[in-house]
Amino acid sequence: MKSTFAIVFSVLGLAYAHPTRRDDNPIRILPPNWGFEITSLRGPGCPDFGVPDGKDRHTRLTYGMNTVDGSEIYYSFIAYPALRVELGGGGGVESTWCETELQYTEYKDGAGRVEGEDYRLRLHKNGSIAVSTYDIDSGVTATFRFTYLDADVTDSNTIRGPAASGEITHDVYLAGPTSGSPHEVTECGATKLRFRTELKIEAKGEGRKKGVVDSYHSTDDQGKVQYYGTQMGFSYDWQKCKK
Ligand SMILES: *[C@@H]1O[C@H](CO)[C@@H](O)[C@H](O)[C@H]1NC(C)=O
């Protein structure tokens, strides 16, 4: 499946995804260009308000990817460096969350200069994806939840220990009861989107247990740990608006 993706990296807070075309010409339904921008962040999982820190370790949009085989599945990812949990000495439960508001803009031109209203965005085309690292003992569970607040749909996945991703971030597919049922937003063209991200880790039974869910990290010259950020990918596609 991955080989059908075009992956596009973005700069700063504005993520553009330029689709790549193939020769067999499946029907594609998409505007010439589009962008997302973080307009509001709330919660302990995103205390930086998305303000750039010069190290790319703030809450930010990271990349987009899409299928090019006519299935029209689009994903865009948001990285949350502070969205991480670790069990304390006594075990129990630890959790964190963030509510994110994005401004979505459609463009009539590839360069992204002229705004358009020719397409209607549809959220939740194919569930959601978390990109994370984790290391949890037996008896420990880690749960990712991602809610499309405008669509009232929640996707989730629970990882049961023992489980370890290794240092390299791992894709965790989140599915909900209505995965793959897209939800139309009301407007054609630009709109606001709202998402809630939650991460919870829970230990059952006696004794001290290891449990951490975080993201790829390194230590800087000042000895401070810099987290790349747990990434959450939301999915979407478009419908052409009738004129
Ligand atoms: C769609 O979701 C399913 C299940 O969550 C996943 O296995 C599949 O890879 C996803 N497709 C794409 C193109 O991401």
GROMACS .gro file of C-alpha atoms and ligand atoms in nm:
model
  257
    1MET     CA    1   0.000   0.000   0.000
    2LYS     CA    2   0.279   0.242   0.089
    3SER     CA    3   0.415   0.231  -0.266
    4THR     CA    4   0.097   0.396  -0.394
    5PHE     CA    5   0.162   0.699  -0.176
    6ALA     CA    6   0.315   1.026  -0.280
    7ILE     CA    7   0.481   1.176   0.025
    8VAL     CA    8   0.536   1.547   0.044
    9PHE     CA    9   0.730   1.729   0.313
   10SER     CA   10   0.627   2.077   0.403
   11VAL     CA   11   0.805   2.381   0.540
   12LEU     CA   12   0.691   2.568   0.850
   13GLY     CA   13   0.328   2.561   0.946
   14LEU     CA   14   0.178   2.553   0.600
   15ALA     CA   15   0.148   2.208   0.451
   16TYR     CA   16   0.085   2.177   0.080
   17ALA     CA   17   0.042   1.839  -0.074
   18HIS     CA   18   0.107   1.828  -0.446
   19PRO     CA   19  -0.034   1.511  -0.595
   20THR     CA   20   0.177   1.315  -0.833
   21ARG     CA   21   0.017   1.174  -1.143
   22ARG     CA   22   0.065   0.838  -1.305
   23ASP     CA   23   0.015   0.721  -1.658
   24ASP     CA   24  -0.284   0.494  -1.613
   25ASN     CA   25  -0.503   0.799  -1.544
   26PRO     CA   26  -0.737   0.698  -1.263
   27ILE     CA   27  -1.004   0.959  -1.196
   28ARG     CA   28  -0.873   1.206  -0.942
   29ILE     CA   29  -1.092   1.456  -0.761
   30LEU     CA   30  -0.890   1.732  -0.600
   31PRO     CA   31  -0.828   2.107  -0.617
   32PRO     CA   32  -0.506   2.233  -0.784
   33ASN     CA   33  -0.364   2.301  -0.438
   34TRP     CA   34  -0.464   2.334  -0.073
   35GLY     CA   35  -0.312   2.415   0.265
   36PHE     CA   36  -0.369   2.373   0.637
   37GLU     CA   37  -0.259   2.613   0.909
   38ILE     CA   38  -0.284   2.571   1.286
   39THR     CA   39  -0.508   2.846   1.424
   40SER     CA   40  -0.562   2.727   1.781
   41LEU     CA   41  -0.422   2.471   2.025
   42ARG     CA   42  -0.557   2.385   2.368
   43GLY     CA   43  -0.452   2.128   2.627
   44PRO     CA   44  -0.153   1.977   2.809
   45GLY     CA   45  -0.045   1.788   2.496
   46CYS     CA   46   0.028   2.113   2.308
   47PRO     CA   47   0.140   2.380   2.558
   48ASP     CA   48   0.356   2.564   2.303
   49PHE     CA   49   0.061   2.709   2.105
   50GLY     CA   50   0.240   2.610   1.784
   51VAL     CA   51   0.492   2.893   1.817
   52PRO     CA   52   0.811   2.804   1.625
   53ASP     CA   53   1.110   2.745   1.853
   54GLY     CA   54   1.380   2.737   1.585
   55LYS     CA   55   1.437   2.364   1.634
   56ASP     CA   56   1.119   2.236   1.475
   57ARG     CA   57   1.014   2.092   1.807
   58HIS     CA   58   0.689   2.283   1.842
   59THR     CA   59   0.340   2.159   1.755
   60ARG     CA   60   0.331   2.178   1.377
   61LEU     CA   61   0.209   2.032   1.051
   62THR     CA   62   0.465   1.791   0.913
   63TYR     CA   63   0.367   1.615   0.592
   64GLY     CA   64   0.095   1.488   0.368
   65MET     CA   65   0.054   1.172   0.167
   66ASN     CA   66  -0.204   1.039  -0.072
   67THR     CA   67  -0.289   0.741  -0.284
   68VAL     CA   68  -0.261   0.791  -0.659
   69ASP     CA   69  -0.449   0.478  -0.771
   70GLY     CA   70  -0.795   0.637  -0.781
   71SER     CA   71  -0.884   0.539  -0.424
   72GLU     CA   72  -0.836   0.905  -0.329
   73ILE     CA   73  -0.718   0.865   0.030
   74TYR     CA   74  -0.540   1.174   0.160
   75TYR     CA   75  -0.362   1.212   0.494
   76SER     CA   76  -0.203   1.514   0.661
   77PHE     CA   77  -0.001   1.488   0.981
   78ILE     CA   78   0.039   1.710   1.286
   79ALA     CA   79   0.334   1.656   1.524
   80TYR     CA   80   0.282   1.709   1.898
   81PRO     CA   81   0.618   1.706   2.084
   82ALA     CA   82   0.446   1.733   2.423
   83LEU     CA   83   0.199   1.453   2.352
   84ARG     CA   84   0.372   1.177   2.547
   85VAL     CA   85   0.296   0.975   2.860
   86GLU     CA   86   0.500   0.773   3.104
   87LEU     CA   87   0.383   0.564   3.399
   88GLY     CA   88   0.498   0.696   3.735
   89GLY     CA   89   0.663   0.475   3.996
   90GLY     CA   90   0.331   0.371   4.144
   91GLY     CA   91   0.180   0.260   3.813
   92GLY     CA   92  -0.182   0.360   3.757
   93VAL     CA   93  -0.301   0.584   3.478
   94GLU     CA   94  -0.141   0.871   3.287
   95SER     CA   95  -0.304   1.065   3.008
   96THR     CA   96  -0.275   1.379   2.800
   97TRP     CA   97  -0.471   1.550   2.522
   98CYS     CA   98  -0.475   1.836   2.277
   99GLU     CA   99  -0.753   2.007   2.085
  100THR     CA  100  -0.639   2.150   1.754
  101GLU     CA  101  -0.813   2.390   1.521
  102LEU     CA  102  -0.691   2.419   1.162
  103GLN     CA  103  -0.772   2.663   0.887
  104TYR     CA  104  -0.815   2.480   0.558
  105THR     CA  105  -0.775   2.678   0.236
  106GLU     CA  106  -0.844   2.563  -0.119
  107TYR     CA  107  -0.654   2.719  -0.411
  108LYS     CA  108  -0.747   2.757  -0.776
  109ASP     CA  109  -0.382   2.752  -0.885
  110GLY     CA  110  -0.087   2.525  -0.817
  111ALA     CA  111   0.116   2.809  -0.666
  112GLY     CA  112  -0.149   2.870  -0.399
  113ARG     CA  113  -0.216   3.238  -0.477
  114VAL     CA  114  -0.588   3.242  -0.562
  115GLU     CA  115  -0.841   3.095  -0.321
  116GLY     CA  116  -1.103   2.860  -0.461
  117GLU     CA  117  -1.447   2.728  -0.364
  118ASP     CA  118  -1.489   2.452  -0.620
  119TYR     CA  119  -1.450   2.153  -0.389
  120ARG     CA  120  -1.598   2.036  -0.065
  121LEU     CA  121  -1.361   1.871   0.179
  122ARG     CA  122  -1.474   1.538   0.325
  123LEU     CA  123  -1.312   1.431   0.650
  124HIS     CA  124  -1.239   1.081   0.772
  125LYS     CA  125  -1.194   0.902   0.443
  126ASN     CA  126  -0.998   0.610   0.592
  127GLY     CA  127  -0.958   0.630   0.967
  128SER     CA  128  -0.657   0.800   1.126
  129ILE     CA  129  -0.291   0.720   1.187
  130ALA     CA  130  -0.069   0.781   1.490
  131VAL     CA  131   0.308   0.781   1.439
  132SER     CA  132   0.478   0.717   1.770
  133THR     CA  133   0.727   0.515   1.972
  134TYR     CA  134   0.632   0.303   2.272
  135ASP     CA  135   0.773   0.059   2.524
  136ILE     CA  136   0.521  -0.104   2.756
  137ASP     CA  137   0.531  -0.401   2.991
  138SER     CA  138   0.287  -0.686   3.018
  139GLY     CA  139  -0.033  -0.566   3.192
  140VAL     CA  140   0.004  -0.217   3.046
  141THR     CA  141  -0.215  -0.073   2.772
  142ALA     CA  142  -0.161   0.241   2.566
  143THR     CA  143  -0.459   0.395   2.387
  144PHE     CA  144  -0.456   0.654   2.110
  145ARG     CA  145  -0.781   0.834   2.037
  146PHE     CA  146  -0.839   1.085   1.762
  147THR     CA  147  -1.173   1.264   1.731
  148TYR     CA  148  -1.295   1.461   1.429
  149LEU     CA  149  -1.496   1.706   1.639
  150ASP     CA  150  -1.692   1.840   1.342
  151ALA     CA  151  -1.788   1.490   1.231
  152ASP     CA  152  -1.841   1.349   1.582
  153VAL     CA  153  -1.629   1.047   1.491
  154THR     CA  154  -1.357   0.894   1.709
  155ASP     CA  155  -1.090   0.655   1.586
  156SER     CA  156  -0.883   0.462   1.838
  157ASN     CA  157  -0.637   0.184   1.888
  158THR     CA  158  -0.513   0.018   2.204
  159ILE     CA  159  -0.169  -0.140   2.219
  160ARG     CA  160  -0.139  -0.416   2.478
  161GLY     CA  161   0.196  -0.485   2.645
  162PRO     CA  162   0.443  -0.632   2.624
  163ALA     CA  163   0.511  -0.422   2.316
  164ALA     CA  164   0.802  -0.209   2.203
  165SER     CA  165   0.836  -0.013   1.881
  166GLY     CA  166   1.210   0.044   1.904
  167GLU     CA  167   1.353   0.394   1.865
  168ILE     CA  168   1.212   0.448   1.521
  169THR     CA  169   0.861   0.581   1.503
  170HIS     CA  170   0.593   0.332   1.426
  171ASP     CA  171   0.263   0.372   1.237
  172VAL     CA  172  -0.042   0.281   1.442
  173TYR     CA  173  -0.366   0.269   1.243
  174LEU     CA  174  -0.662   0.401   1.436
  175ALA     CA  175  -1.003   0.278   1.336
  176GLY     CA  176  -1.350   0.372   1.456
  177PRO     CA  177  -1.693   0.214   1.418
  178THR     CA  178  -1.742   0.417   1.101
  179SER     CA  179  -1.391   0.402   0.957
  180GLY     CA  180  -1.395   0.482   0.592
  181SER     CA  181  -1.723   0.671   0.597
  182PRO     CA  182  -1.638   1.024   0.493
  183HIS     CA  183  -1.815   1.317   0.648
  184GLU     CA  184  -1.881   1.625   0.432
  185VAL     CA  185  -1.802   1.964   0.576
  186THR     CA  186  -2.076   2.219   0.510
  187GLU     CA  187  -1.891   2.477   0.303
  188CYS     CA  188  -1.723   2.454  -0.035
  189GLY     CA  189  -1.367   2.588  -0.020
  190ALA     CA  190  -1.209   2.726   0.297
  191THR     CA  191  -1.324   2.603   0.635
  192LYS     CA  192  -1.212   2.543   0.992
  193LEU     CA  193  -1.143   2.191   1.118
  194ARG     CA  194  -1.128   2.075   1.478
  195PHE     CA  195  -0.965   1.763   1.617
  196ARG     CA  196  -0.907   1.618   1.963
  197THR     CA  197  -0.610   1.393   2.028
  198GLU     CA  198  -0.580   1.179   2.341
  199LEU     CA  199  -0.315   0.946   2.466
  200LYS     CA  200  -0.362   0.729   2.774
  201ILE     CA  201  -0.147   0.467   2.938
  202GLU     CA  202  -0.281   0.233   3.205
  203ALA     CA  203  -0.124  -0.033   3.426
  204LYS     CA  204  -0.319  -0.320   3.574
  205GLY     CA  205  -0.210  -0.536   3.867
  206GLU     CA  206   0.059  -0.511   4.130
  207GLY     CA  207   0.416  -0.394   4.111
  208ARG     CA  208   0.612  -0.137   3.921
  209LYS     CA  209   0.564  -0.152   3.546
  210LYS     CA  210   0.740   0.015   3.260
  211GLY     CA  211   0.525   0.215   3.024
  212VAL     CA  212   0.616   0.500   2.795
  213VAL     CA  213   0.463   0.635   2.475
  214ASP     CA  214   0.651   0.919   2.311
  215SER     CA  215   0.829   0.997   1.985
  216TYR     CA  216   1.172   0.989   1.829
  217HIS     CA  217   1.401   1.206   2.045
  218SER     CA  218   1.756   1.324   2.092
  219THR     CA  219   1.942   1.526   2.353
  220ASP     CA  220   2.068   1.875   2.260
  221ASP     CA  221   2.394   2.050   2.375
  222GLN     CA  222   2.218   2.183   2.685
  223GLY     CA  223   2.120   1.829   2.783
  224LYS     CA  224   1.754   1.889   2.705
  225VAL     CA  225   1.559   1.607   2.541
  226GLN     CA  226   1.405   1.718   2.211
  227TYR     CA  227   1.105   1.520   2.097
  228TYR     CA  228   1.014   1.514   1.729
  229GLY     CA  229   0.651   1.474   1.829
  230THR     CA  230   0.388   1.205   1.825
  231GLN     CA  231   0.216   1.257   1.492
  232MET     CA  232  -0.152   1.227   1.421
  233GLY     CA  233  -0.270   1.189   1.065
  234PHE     CA  234  -0.625   1.279   0.964
  235SER     CA  235  -0.774   1.151   0.641
  236TYR     CA  236  -0.987   1.322   0.380
  237ASP     CA  237  -1.089   1.352   0.017
  238TRP     CA  238  -1.302   1.593  -0.191
  239GLN     CA  239  -1.626   1.621  -0.380
  240LYS     CA  240  -1.673   1.867  -0.664
  241CYS     CA  241  -1.921   2.139  -0.570
  242LYS     CA  242  -2.214   2.194  -0.803
  243LYS     CA  243  -2.225   2.537  -0.954
  244LIG     C1  244  -0.683   0.254   0.535
  244LIG     O1  245  -0.707   0.202   0.665
  244LIG     C2  246  -0.671   0.067   0.682
  244LIG     C3  247  -0.715   0.019   0.818
  244LIG     O2  248  -0.710   0.116   0.915
  244LIG     C4  249  -0.523   0.049   0.661
  244LIG     O3  250  -0.485  -0.086   0.675
  244LIG     C5  251  -0.487   0.098   0.521
  244LIG     O4  252  -0.348   0.092   0.503
  244LIG     C6  253  -0.536   0.242   0.503
  244LIG     N1  254  -0.510   0.284   0.368
  244LIG     C7  255  -0.428   0.380   0.342
  244LIG     C8  256  -0.411   0.413   0.199
  244LIG     O5  257  -0.367   0.439   0.430
   0.00000   0.00000   0.00000
